[in-house]
Tab-separated table of C-alpha atoms in Angstrom:
chain	number	residue	atom	x	y	z
N	1	MET	CA	36.046	-49.816	-78.830
N	2	ALA	CA	33.352	-47.288	-79.794
N	3	ALA	CA	31.211	-48.392	-76.858
N	4	SER	CA	34.066	-47.970	-74.411
N	5	LEU	CA	34.852	-44.470	-75.723
N	6	ARG	CA	31.205	-43.481	-75.394
N	7	LEU	CA	31.022	-44.732	-71.797
N	8	GLY	CA	34.266	-42.980	-70.936
N	9	ARG	CA	33.009	-39.638	-72.228
N	10	GLN	CA	29.737	-39.988	-70.275
N	11	GLY	CA	31.654	-40.799	-67.094
N	12	ILE	CA	33.763	-37.647	-67.457
N	13	LEU	CA	30.672	-35.474	-68.001
N	14	PHE	CA	28.920	-37.034	-64.972
N	15	GLY	CA	31.986	-36.326	-62.808
N	16	LEU	CA	32.059	-32.678	-63.870
N	17	LYS	CA	28.330	-32.243	-63.065
N	18	LEU	CA	28.789	-33.897	-59.662
N	19	SER	CA	31.621	-31.527	-58.778
N	20	ASN	CA	29.502	-28.488	-59.699
N	21	ILE	CA	26.628	-29.724	-57.513
N	22	THR	CA	29.019	-30.235	-54.586
N	23	LYS	CA	30.396	-26.717	-54.952
N	24	SER	CA	26.874	-25.304	-55.072
N	25	VAL	CA	25.828	-27.179	-51.932
N	26	TRP	CA	28.977	-26.090	-50.123
N	27	SER	CA	28.410	-22.462	-51.033
N	28	THR	CA	24.766	-22.666	-49.874
N	29	GLN	CA	25.720	-24.196	-46.547
N	30	SER	CA	28.438	-21.590	-46.025
N	31	LEU	CA	25.972	-18.787	-46.754
N	32	GLN	CA	23.465	-20.216	-44.255
N	33	GLU	CA	26.118	-20.482	-41.544
N	34	HIS	CA	27.207	-16.876	-42.120
N	35	ALA	CA	23.578	-15.726	-42.023
N	36	ARG	CA	22.924	-17.710	-38.857
N	37	TYR	CA	26.017	-16.200	-37.209
N	38	PHE	CA	24.926	-12.711	-38.279
N	39	PHE	CA	21.414	-12.950	-36.877
N	40	GLN	CA	22.493	-14.680	-33.658
N	41	SER	CA	25.315	-12.258	-32.885
N	42	PRO	CA	24.948	-9.780	-29.993
N	43	TRP	CA	25.604	-6.955	-32.465
N	44	THR	CA	22.249	-7.736	-34.122
N	45	PHE	CA	19.958	-8.678	-31.229
N	46	GLY	CA	21.779	-7.276	-28.168
N	47	VAL	CA	22.965	-8.977	-25.000
N	48	ALA	CA	20.426	-11.060	-23.062
N	49	PRO	CA	19.630	-9.199	-19.806
N	50	LEU	CA	19.331	-10.353	-16.199
N	51	ASN	CA	16.108	-8.775	-14.985
N	52	LEU	CA	15.922	-7.067	-11.559
N	53	GLN	CA	12.340	-6.748	-10.331
N	54	MET	CA	10.814	-5.016	-7.334
N	55	PRO	CA	11.058	-7.651	-4.558
N	56	ALA	CA	8.712	-8.336	-1.655
N	57	LEU	CA	10.790	-7.199	1.324
N	58	SER	CA	8.005	-7.628	3.898
N	59	PRO	CA	4.907	-9.863	4.138
N	60	THR	CA	2.491	-6.924	3.828
N	61	MET	CA	4.396	-5.071	1.098
N	62	GLU	CA	2.520	-4.443	-2.153
N	63	GLU	CA	4.613	-1.608	-3.597
N	64	GLY	CA	7.791	0.283	-2.741
N	65	ASN	CA	9.718	3.493	-3.356
N	66	ILE	CA	13.227	3.690	-4.829
N	67	VAL	CA	15.183	5.787	-2.324
N	68	LYS	CA	18.756	5.526	-3.622
N	69	TRP	CA	20.772	3.470	-6.113
N	70	LEU	CA	24.045	2.143	-4.694
N	71	LYS	CA	25.337	0.837	-8.054
N	72	LYS	CA	25.832	2.817	-11.268
N	73	GLU	CA	25.442	1.713	-14.868
N	74	GLY	CA	28.553	-0.137	-16.060
N	75	GLU	CA	29.684	-0.989	-12.517
N	76	ALA	CA	30.546	-4.592	-11.644
N	77	VAL	CA	28.199	-6.401	-9.266
N	78	ALA	CA	28.998	-9.439	-7.113
N	79	THR	CA	26.578	-11.744	-5.316
N	80	GLY	CA	25.471	-10.113	-2.066
N	81	ASP	CA	26.346	-6.560	-3.124
N	82	ALA	CA	23.889	-3.824	-2.164
N	83	LEU	CA	22.068	-2.585	-5.275
N	84	CYS	CA	19.621	0.015	-3.979
N	85	GLU	CA	17.642	1.195	-0.964
N	86	ILE	CA	13.882	0.553	-1.105
N	87	GLU	CA	11.289	2.083	1.190
N	88	THR	CA	8.774	-0.595	2.179
N	89	ASP	CA	5.625	-0.298	4.253
N	90	LYS	CA	7.750	-0.518	7.426
N	91	ALA	CA	11.290	0.749	6.842
N	92	VAL	CA	14.039	1.413	4.292
N	93	VAL	CA	15.574	-1.948	3.299
N	94	THR	CA	18.658	-2.599	1.171
N	95	MET	CA	18.139	-4.815	-1.887
N	96	GLU	CA	21.035	-7.212	-2.511
N	97	SER	CA	22.118	-8.921	-5.723
N	98	ASN	CA	21.648	-12.660	-6.258
N	99	ASP	CA	23.982	-12.909	-9.286
N	100	ASP	CA	27.371	-11.746	-10.505
N	101	GLY	CA	27.437	-9.396	-13.451
N	102	ILE	CA	27.443	-5.775	-14.570
N	103	MET	CA	24.754	-3.172	-13.938
N	104	ALA	CA	23.591	-2.372	-17.474
N	105	LYS	CA	20.518	-0.138	-17.265
N	106	ILE	CA	18.547	1.475	-14.424
N	107	LEU	CA	14.880	1.690	-15.441
N	108	MET	CA	13.420	3.185	-12.230
N	109	GLU	CA	15.330	6.267	-11.139
N	110	GLU	CA	15.805	7.480	-7.586
N	111	GLY	CA	12.631	8.922	-6.147
N	112	SER	CA	10.285	6.587	-8.071
N	113	ARG	CA	7.216	6.044	-5.882
N	114	ASN	CA	4.537	3.358	-5.642
N	115	VAL	CA	6.421	0.804	-7.766
N	116	ARG	CA	4.367	-2.390	-7.769
N	117	LEU	CA	5.863	-5.773	-6.884
N	118	GLY	CA	7.347	-7.547	-9.881
N	119	THR	CA	7.949	-4.328	-11.821
N	120	LEU	CA	11.228	-4.292	-13.759
N	121	ILE	CA	13.477	-1.714	-12.083
N	122	ALA	CA	16.883	-2.504	-13.672
N	123	VAL	CA	18.720	-5.004	-15.891
N	124	MET	CA	22.164	-6.593	-15.590
N	125	VAL	CA	24.380	-8.587	-17.950
N	126	GLU	CA	26.727	-11.461	-17.236
N	127	GLU	CA	30.424	-10.934	-16.694
N	128	GLY	CA	32.397	-10.470	-19.899
N	129	GLN	CA	29.423	-9.211	-21.942
N	130	ASP	CA	29.089	-5.732	-23.403
N	131	TRP	CA	26.660	-3.967	-21.092
N	132	THR	CA	26.124	-1.151	-23.603
N	133	GLN	CA	24.470	-3.611	-26.002
N	134	VAL	CA	21.934	-4.912	-23.475
N	135	GLU	CA	18.488	-5.685	-24.830
N	136	ILE	CA	15.822	-3.804	-22.842
N	137	PRO	CA	12.671	-5.939	-22.467
N	138	PRO	CA	9.616	-4.267	-24.005
N	139	PRO	CA	6.834	-3.045	-21.705
N	140	SER	CA	3.787	-5.221	-21.164
N	141	ALA	CA	1.525	-2.941	-23.218
N	142	PRO	CA	3.427	-0.972	-25.924
N	143	ALA	CA	2.123	2.478	-26.646
N	144	SER	CA	2.073	1.823	-30.404
N	145	ALA	CA	-0.324	-1.074	-29.950
N	146	ILE	CA	-2.594	1.098	-27.861
N	147	HIS	CA	-2.651	3.822	-30.522
N	148	GLU	CA	-3.365	1.254	-33.228
N	149	THR	CA	-6.241	-0.142	-31.186
N	150	VAL	CA	-7.684	3.290	-30.601
N	151	SER	CA	-7.366	4.256	-34.249
N	152	THR	CA	-9.326	1.189	-35.373
N	153	ILE	CA	-12.358	2.159	-33.280
N	154	ASP	CA	-14.978	3.813	-35.424
N	155	PRO	CA	-16.138	7.220	-34.248
N	156	PRO	CA	-19.670	7.321	-32.828
N	157	ALA	CA	-22.319	7.985	-35.360
N	158	ALA	CA	-23.888	11.418	-35.273
N	159	PRO	CA	-27.433	11.404	-33.894
N	160	SER	CA	-30.081	11.630	-36.528
N	161	PRO	CA	-32.068	14.870	-36.523
N	162	PRO	CA	-35.476	14.653	-34.865
N	163	LYS	CA	-38.438	14.198	-37.076
N	164	ILE	CA	-41.080	16.922	-37.141
N	165	VAL	CA	-44.534	15.601	-36.403
N	166	PRO	CA	-47.472	17.220	-38.205
N	167	THR	CA	-49.514	19.539	-36.058
N	168	GLY	CA	-52.781	17.811	-36.697
N	169	SER	CA	-51.669	14.459	-35.248
N	170	LEU	CA	-49.919	15.925	-32.142
N	171	ARG	CA	-50.979	14.038	-29.000
N	172	LEU	CA	-49.028	14.270	-25.701
N	173	SER	CA	-49.292	12.410	-22.428
N	174	PRO	CA	-49.574	14.603	-19.297
N	175	ALA	CA	-46.014	13.698	-18.164
N	176	ALA	CA	-44.543	14.464	-21.602
N	177	ARG	CA	-46.406	17.775	-21.806
N	178	HIS	CA	-45.080	18.801	-18.368
N	179	ILE	CA	-41.463	17.908	-19.257
N	180	LEU	CA	-41.498	19.718	-22.606
N	181	ASP	CA	-43.245	22.809	-21.234
N	182	THR	CA	-40.809	22.990	-18.289
N	183	HIS	CA	-37.730	22.945	-20.534
N	184	GLY	CA	-39.252	25.042	-23.304
N	185	VAL	CA	-38.868	22.431	-26.061
N	186	ASP	CA	-41.134	22.337	-29.094
N	187	PRO	CA	-43.250	19.142	-28.893
N	188	LYS	CA	-43.383	19.009	-32.698
N	189	LEU	CA	-39.752	17.804	-32.690
N	190	ALA	CA	-40.565	14.686	-30.671
N	191	THR	CA	-40.923	11.265	-32.304
N	192	PRO	CA	-44.086	9.603	-30.943
N	193	THR	CA	-43.846	5.931	-30.037
N	194	GLY	CA	-47.106	5.554	-28.133
N	195	PRO	CA	-50.371	4.181	-29.463
N	196	ARG	CA	-52.023	6.255	-32.205
N	197	GLY	CA	-49.116	8.716	-32.366
N	198	LEU	CA	-48.992	9.535	-28.630
N	199	ILE	CA	-45.855	11.298	-27.372
N	200	THR	CA	-44.944	9.504	-24.156
N	201	LYS	CA	-42.700	10.487	-21.242
N	202	GLU	CA	-39.815	8.463	-22.732
N	203	ASP	CA	-40.175	10.320	-26.037
N	204	ALA	CA	-39.915	13.648	-24.221
N	205	LEU	CA	-36.809	12.533	-22.284
N	206	ASN	CA	-35.153	11.279	-25.486
N	207	LEU	CA	-35.859	14.607	-27.130
N	208	LEU	CA	-34.195	16.431	-24.230
N	209	LYS	CA	-31.081	14.267	-24.601
N	210	MET	CA	-30.841	15.038	-28.324
N	211	SER	CA	-31.614	18.740	-28.049
N	212	PRO	CA	-28.533	21.001	-27.767
N	213	GLU	CA	-28.229	23.263	-24.760
N	214	PRO	CA	-29.454	26.801	-25.522
N	215	LYS	CA	-26.669	29.318	-25.829
N	216	THR	CA	-27.342	32.819	-24.584
N	217	THR	CA	-25.611	35.617	-26.535
N	218	PRO	CA	-25.560	39.121	-25.136
N	219	MET	CA	-27.465	41.622	-27.253
N	220	ALA	CA	-25.801	44.937	-27.982
N	221	ALA	CA	-27.825	47.866	-26.709
N	222	PRO	CA	-28.536	50.560	-29.339
N	223	PRO	CA	-26.775	53.853	-28.697
N	224	SER	CA	-29.010	56.518	-27.273
N	225	SER	CA	-28.465	59.938	-25.825
N	226	GLY	CA	-30.996	59.502	-23.053
N	227	PRO	CA	-30.651	57.523	-19.848
N	228	ALA	CA	-30.214	53.789	-20.171
N	229	PRO	CA	-33.448	51.862	-19.739
N	230	ILE	CA	-33.780	49.657	-16.710
N	231	PRO	CA	-33.670	46.008	-17.852
N	232	ALA	CA	-36.591	43.884	-16.876
N	233	ALA	CA	-35.941	41.154	-14.349
N	234	ILE	CA	-35.311	37.835	-16.070
N	235	PRO	CA	-37.212	35.052	-14.344
N	236	PRO	CA	-34.987	32.138	-13.307
N	237	GLN	CA	-35.335	28.911	-15.227
N	238	SER	CA	-37.267	26.263	-13.375
N	239	SER	CA	-35.207	23.221	-12.577
N	240	SER	CA	-35.423	20.232	-10.284
N	241	ARG	CA	-32.138	21.167	-8.526
N	242	PRO	CA	-31.018	24.642	-7.393
N	243	ASN	CA	-27.989	26.113	-9.126
N	244	ILE	CA	-25.580	26.156	-6.151
N	245	PRO	CA	-21.816	26.252	-6.822
N	246	PRO	CA	-19.725	23.512	-5.182
N	247	LEU	CA	-18.104	24.366	-1.876
N	248	SER	CA	-14.897	22.385	-2.498
N	249	VAL	CA	-12.942	22.437	-5.734
N	250	PRO	CA	-10.022	19.951	-5.930
N	251	GLY	CA	-6.750	21.136	-7.382
N	252	LYS	CA	-7.072	24.764	-6.172
N	253	PRO	CA	-5.414	24.980	-2.752
N	254	GLY	CA	-5.674	28.189	-0.810
N	255	ALA	CA	-9.151	29.165	-1.967
N	256	PRO	CA	-11.844	29.241	0.731
N	257	GLY	CA	-13.767	25.999	1.016
N	258	THR	CA	-11.219	23.901	-0.898
N	259	PHE	CA	-8.825	21.086	-0.009
N	260	THR	CA	-5.369	19.848	-0.993
N	261	GLU	CA	-4.686	16.204	-1.810
N	262	ILE	CA	-1.748	14.716	0.131
N	263	PRO	CA	-0.068	11.622	-1.358
N	264	ALA	CA	-0.154	8.695	1.080
N	265	SER	CA	3.125	6.982	1.895
N	266	ASN	CA	3.463	3.210	1.908
N	267	VAL	CA	3.552	3.187	5.708
N	268	ARG	CA	0.385	5.281	5.983
N	269	ARG	CA	-1.401	3.137	3.367
N	270	VAL	CA	-0.593	-0.108	5.215
N	271	ILE	CA	-1.629	1.422	8.550
N	272	ALA	CA	-4.981	2.362	7.034
N	273	GLN	CA	-5.511	-1.139	5.652
N	274	ARG	CA	-4.629	-2.897	8.904
N	275	LEU	CA	-6.721	-0.588	11.093
N	276	THR	CA	-9.710	-1.038	8.800
N	277	GLN	CA	-9.189	-4.798	8.872
N	278	SER	CA	-8.950	-4.744	12.669
N	279	LYS	CA	-12.094	-2.721	13.355
N	280	THR	CA	-14.195	-4.578	10.762
N	281	THR	CA	-13.131	-8.181	11.455
N	282	ILE	CA	-12.149	-8.277	15.157
N	283	PRO	CA	-14.858	-7.919	17.867
N	284	HIS	CA	-13.152	-5.566	20.318
N	285	ALA	CA	-13.849	-5.822	24.066
N	286	TYR	CA	-12.517	-3.278	26.553
N	287	ALA	CA	-11.675	-3.445	30.277
N	288	SER	CA	-9.850	-0.888	32.449
N	289	VAL	CA	-8.121	-0.921	35.816
N	290	ASP	CA	-6.173	1.588	37.962
N	291	CYS	CA	-2.676	0.621	39.137
N	292	ASP	CA	-0.824	2.180	42.074
N	293	MET	CA	2.622	3.204	40.784
N	294	ALA	CA	4.132	4.170	44.152
N	295	ALA	CA	6.356	1.052	44.382
N	296	VAL	CA	7.600	1.471	40.805
N	297	MET	CA	8.425	5.141	41.397
N	298	LYS	CA	10.383	4.306	44.545
N	299	LEU	CA	12.295	1.493	42.810
N	300	ARG	CA	13.193	3.815	39.922
N	301	ARG	CA	14.647	6.337	42.361
N	302	ASP	CA	16.683	3.618	44.072
N	303	LEU	CA	18.044	2.367	40.746
N	304	ALA	CA	18.896	5.912	39.644
N	305	LYS	CA	21.184	6.211	42.681
N	306	ASP	CA	23.187	3.294	41.234
N	307	GLN	CA	23.299	4.973	37.785
N	308	ILE	CA	20.706	2.549	36.387
N	309	LYS	CA	18.197	4.519	34.336
N	310	VAL	CA	14.968	2.774	33.406
N	311	SER	CA	11.562	4.175	32.514
N	312	VAL	CA	8.071	3.387	33.739
N	313	ASN	CA	7.316	1.871	30.335
N	314	ASP	CA	10.100	-0.680	30.879
N	315	PHE	CA	8.367	-1.902	34.046
N	316	ILE	CA	5.053	-2.060	32.155
N	317	ILE	CA	6.629	-4.221	29.425
N	318	LYS	CA	8.115	-6.539	32.027
N	319	ALA	CA	4.820	-6.796	33.955
N	320	ALA	CA	2.867	-7.596	30.770
N	321	ALA	CA	5.379	-10.289	29.730
N	322	VAL	CA	5.346	-11.920	33.174
N	323	THR	CA	1.531	-11.874	33.248
N	324	LEU	CA	1.396	-13.557	29.833
N	325	LYS	CA	3.730	-16.231	31.180
N	326	GLU	CA	1.440	-16.790	34.155
N	327	LEU	CA	-1.711	-16.794	31.983
N	328	PRO	CA	-0.768	-18.545	28.715
N	329	ASP	CA	-4.420	-18.552	27.597
N	330	VAL	CA	-4.032	-14.839	26.770
N	331	ASN	CA	-0.886	-15.432	24.687
N	332	VAL	CA	-2.849	-16.600	21.634
N	333	THR	CA	-3.621	-15.437	18.123
N	334	TRP	CA	-6.426	-16.003	15.628
N	335	SER	CA	-5.784	-17.822	12.351
N	336	ASP	CA	-8.048	-19.050	9.582
N	337	ASP	CA	-8.375	-22.402	11.350
N	338	GLY	CA	-9.153	-20.904	14.771
N	339	PRO	CA	-7.198	-20.107	17.956
N	340	ARG	CA	-3.469	-20.748	17.985
N	341	ALA	CA	-1.389	-20.807	21.186
N	342	LEU	CA	2.010	-19.102	20.983
N	343	ASP	CA	5.149	-20.626	22.451
N	344	SER	CA	7.109	-17.381	22.863
N	345	ILE	CA	6.307	-14.005	24.413
N	346	HIS	CA	7.258	-11.126	22.097
N	347	ILE	CA	6.022	-7.678	23.163
N	348	SER	CA	5.341	-5.057	20.470
N	349	ILE	CA	5.811	-1.434	21.553
N	350	ALA	CA	4.252	1.453	19.637
N	351	VAL	CA	6.784	4.076	18.506
N	352	ALA	CA	5.652	7.362	16.931
N	353	THR	CA	7.583	8.375	13.787
N	354	ASP	CA	7.130	11.028	11.113
N	355	LYS	CA	5.476	8.436	8.854
N	356	GLY	CA	3.174	6.893	11.460
N	357	LEU	CA	3.216	4.368	14.290
N	358	ILE	CA	5.763	1.549	14.049
N	359	THR	CA	5.684	-1.446	16.413
N	360	PRO	CA	9.165	-2.928	16.964
N	361	ILE	CA	9.327	-6.120	19.015
N	362	ILE	CA	11.157	-6.979	22.219
N	363	ARG	CA	11.653	-10.724	21.934
N	364	ASP	CA	11.484	-13.075	24.911
N	365	ALA	CA	10.588	-10.166	27.195
N	366	ALA	CA	9.591	-12.486	30.055
N	367	ASN	CA	13.156	-13.856	30.270
N	368	LYS	CA	14.827	-10.419	30.290
N	369	GLY	CA	15.453	-8.013	33.121
N	370	VAL	CA	14.102	-4.480	33.234
N	371	GLN	CA	17.500	-2.979	32.411
N	372	GLU	CA	17.935	-5.223	29.358
N	373	ILE	CA	14.397	-4.403	28.242
N	374	SER	CA	15.214	-0.693	28.564
N	375	THR	CA	18.342	-1.048	26.415
N	376	ASN	CA	16.496	-2.984	23.698
N	377	ALA	CA	13.543	-0.567	23.693
N	378	LYS	CA	15.764	2.502	23.242
N	379	ALA	CA	17.735	0.899	20.393
N	380	LEU	CA	14.594	-0.267	18.588
N	381	ALA	CA	12.888	3.118	18.976
N	382	GLU	CA	15.900	4.896	17.472
N	383	LYS	CA	16.047	2.491	14.512
N	384	ALA	CA	12.296	2.863	13.968
N	385	ARG	CA	12.540	6.666	13.769
N	386	ASP	CA	15.467	6.386	11.330
N	387	GLY	CA	13.575	3.845	9.190
N	388	LYS	CA	16.244	1.158	9.599
N	389	LEU	CA	14.287	-1.650	11.261
N	390	LEU	CA	14.944	-5.137	9.937
N	391	PRO	CA	11.937	-7.379	9.111
N	392	GLU	CA	12.614	-9.668	12.078
N	393	GLU	CA	12.526	-6.623	14.383
N	394	TYR	CA	8.880	-5.758	13.673
N	395	GLN	CA	7.290	-9.090	12.671
N	396	GLY	CA	5.899	-11.802	14.923
N	397	GLY	CA	4.715	-9.901	17.982
N	398	SER	CA	2.227	-11.621	20.313
N	399	PHE	CA	1.100	-8.674	22.506
N	400	SER	CA	1.167	-4.896	21.971
N	401	ILE	CA	1.578	-1.952	24.360
N	402	SER	CA	0.697	1.636	23.468
N	403	ASN	CA	1.755	4.226	26.054
N	404	LEU	CA	0.384	7.757	25.663
N	405	GLY	CA	0.970	8.685	29.295
N	406	MET	CA	4.083	10.639	28.336
N	407	PHE	CA	1.819	12.940	26.292
N	408	GLY	CA	-0.504	13.627	29.249
N	409	ILE	CA	-3.313	11.290	28.126
N	410	SER	CA	-5.145	9.966	31.178
N	411	GLY	CA	-6.833	7.016	29.452
N	412	PHE	CA	-7.760	5.729	25.998
N	413	SER	CA	-8.666	2.578	24.060
N	414	ALA	CA	-6.237	1.222	21.450
N	415	VAL	CA	-6.966	-0.751	18.268
N	416	ILE	CA	-5.770	-4.364	18.154
N	417	ASN	CA	-2.904	-5.054	15.763
N	418	PRO	CA	-3.960	-8.180	13.806
N	419	PRO	CA	-3.324	-11.082	14.083
N	420	GLN	CA	-2.640	-10.365	17.774
N	421	ALA	CA	-5.388	-10.842	20.357
N	422	CYS	CA	-4.671	-7.964	22.784
N	423	ILE	CA	-3.252	-4.482	23.088
N	424	LEU	CA	-2.721	-2.599	26.357
N	425	ALA	CA	-3.365	1.177	26.352
N	426	VAL	CA	-1.425	2.986	29.106
N	427	GLY	CA	-2.286	6.459	30.407
N	428	THR	CA	-0.392	8.879	32.606
N	429	SER	CA	-0.041	8.557	36.380
N	430	ARG	CA	-1.936	11.026	38.516
N	431	PRO	CA	-2.058	11.716	42.278
N	432	GLU	CA	-5.338	10.929	44.016
N	433	LEU	CA	-6.462	10.916	47.635
N	434	SER	CA	-7.815	7.635	48.970
N	435	LEU	CA	-9.035	6.372	52.323
N	436	CYS	CA	-6.837	3.858	54.123
N	437	GLU	CA	-9.159	1.221	55.564
N	438	ASP	CA	-6.753	0.198	58.331
N	439	ASN	CA	-6.569	3.462	60.265
N	440	GLN	CA	-9.215	5.502	58.428
N	441	THR	CA	-6.717	8.097	57.246
N	442	LEU	CA	-6.223	9.752	53.872
N	443	ARG	CA	-3.248	8.946	51.718
N	444	THR	CA	-2.017	10.007	48.269
N	445	GLN	CA	-1.736	7.391	45.532
N	446	GLN	CA	-0.078	7.609	42.103
N	447	LEU	CA	-2.734	5.900	39.984
N	448	MET	CA	-2.324	4.942	36.340
N	449	THR	CA	-5.233	3.747	34.171
N	450	VAL	CA	-4.594	0.889	31.752
N	451	THR	CA	-7.190	-0.365	29.258
N	452	LEU	CA	-7.028	-3.808	27.680
N	453	SER	CA	-8.495	-4.190	24.184
N	454	SER	CA	-9.032	-7.903	23.576
N	455	ASP	CA	-10.370	-10.086	20.774
N	456	GLY	CA	-13.770	-11.368	21.901
N	457	ARG	CA	-13.357	-14.526	19.813
N	458	LEU	CA	-10.351	-15.603	21.894
N	459	ILE	CA	-10.575	-13.879	25.286
N	460	ASP	CA	-13.804	-13.573	27.226
N	461	ASP	CA	-14.509	-10.943	29.865
N	462	GLU	CA	-13.588	-13.224	32.773
N	463	LEU	CA	-10.148	-14.044	31.326
N	464	ALA	CA	-9.510	-10.374	30.532
N	465	SER	CA	-10.406	-9.453	34.130
N	466	ARG	CA	-8.011	-12.054	35.538
N	467	PHE	CA	-5.241	-10.773	33.266
N	468	LEU	CA	-5.690	-7.170	34.455
N	469	GLU	CA	-5.846	-8.265	38.090
N	470	ARG	CA	-2.599	-10.226	37.775
N	471	PHE	CA	-0.974	-7.420	35.774
N	472	ARG	CA	-1.835	-4.884	38.486
N	473	ALA	CA	-0.418	-7.159	41.186
N	474	ASN	CA	2.870	-7.544	39.295
N	475	LEU	CA	3.151	-3.816	38.666
N	476	GLU	CA	2.302	-2.758	42.219
N	477	GLU	CA	4.834	-5.275	43.623
N	478	PRO	CA	7.691	-5.112	41.071
N	479	ARG	CA	9.991	-7.358	43.114
N	480	ARG	CA	7.718	-10.378	42.556
N	481	MET	CA	8.330	-10.075	38.816
N	482	ALA	CA	11.918	-11.164	39.405
N	483	LEU	CA	10.665	-14.298	41.159
N	484	ALA	CA	8.301	-15.075	38.258
């Protein structure tokens, strides 16, 4: 009986202890869950953002300018919506959204220039999230870390004062004596490092580096009733270089002999890079020929009677495209592996804009008529001047034409637009007298000089000559271009 009572009492005590342990464990687990919910809640850490980075909107683009934001903070965004307008190296392109969400924070305001590719320009949040609690990603190099790094750098130690050498043991090399005498420095302050206490040239130069520059203080003249004495002429200090002030001082525009720095636009920067690449990597060869434009002028007048307005440049584009079709060896480009023949004929035309030359492309020019070429050229030129060219409208050209004849230029040589192999420079037409061999009479011709710049790695002189000969034949007989 006593044993059973003892066991019963122990069982009751064990049950009470077990219940207390269970309550303690439950309270601990509940506290951990509440803590986990607290630290994982958006109120504590913020809403995870959807990063919007500066995209590559053209193959040659390295940085862009934010022209205008089309979405505001807190505004809903759907896939395909226009977010902002970005100025690339060619035109102003609209950046579209790839996700649905809400515009949370704009990090690069309108007018931001030279924004590198991959730079964070804005952040979005998913639909249904609080965009005001978005978590802004930290910059790549926080300013606080930079200040901490700078503060840990020990300041440079002050230079030790020069040791004075006793007069009795003073020995100088000829070069050291000349340097010290020229600059008026006491040789006793030098530390000799040569044999037997010799002051070498290096010792004299080290002493000059450690010596402070002499400061000249004006001396007050004593008052006197008589005339002021004439000061003696102070001999100029001897120096290896004359004391001549600089002719150009940056940052001070308007002063004589100065300059003003002009920030380069993305278009101008890319033009500079491509022209430098062209003239340093492509061996240019040049060939010129005169074309008689009488037939083209007469055909233009006939078409104008039927209310069909085309320009001389339209006939030049058509003649170049037809010639490339007849001589496919010229329709090539240079790649890293060597020559590459092109299947299509796309003519690039140079258009002058406020930001520089832009080369929109007339695709499949050989299969188009002169009137269709004229319509496409006018539309592309207008879009180029407005900065609204699409990437496919200025990429992939196989042959370029630059016409300065409308500006009165008689002839010039153009720079090849890589990776193309040729560019045709067109001058103005001019009247010239020539001798007709049939009846030995004089006649007036409307001659126009064209110069072909070709890549010597791809097109030799003989092929370039055949191209110009065929081009002249097509231009002087424009009706045969329709048959080609």
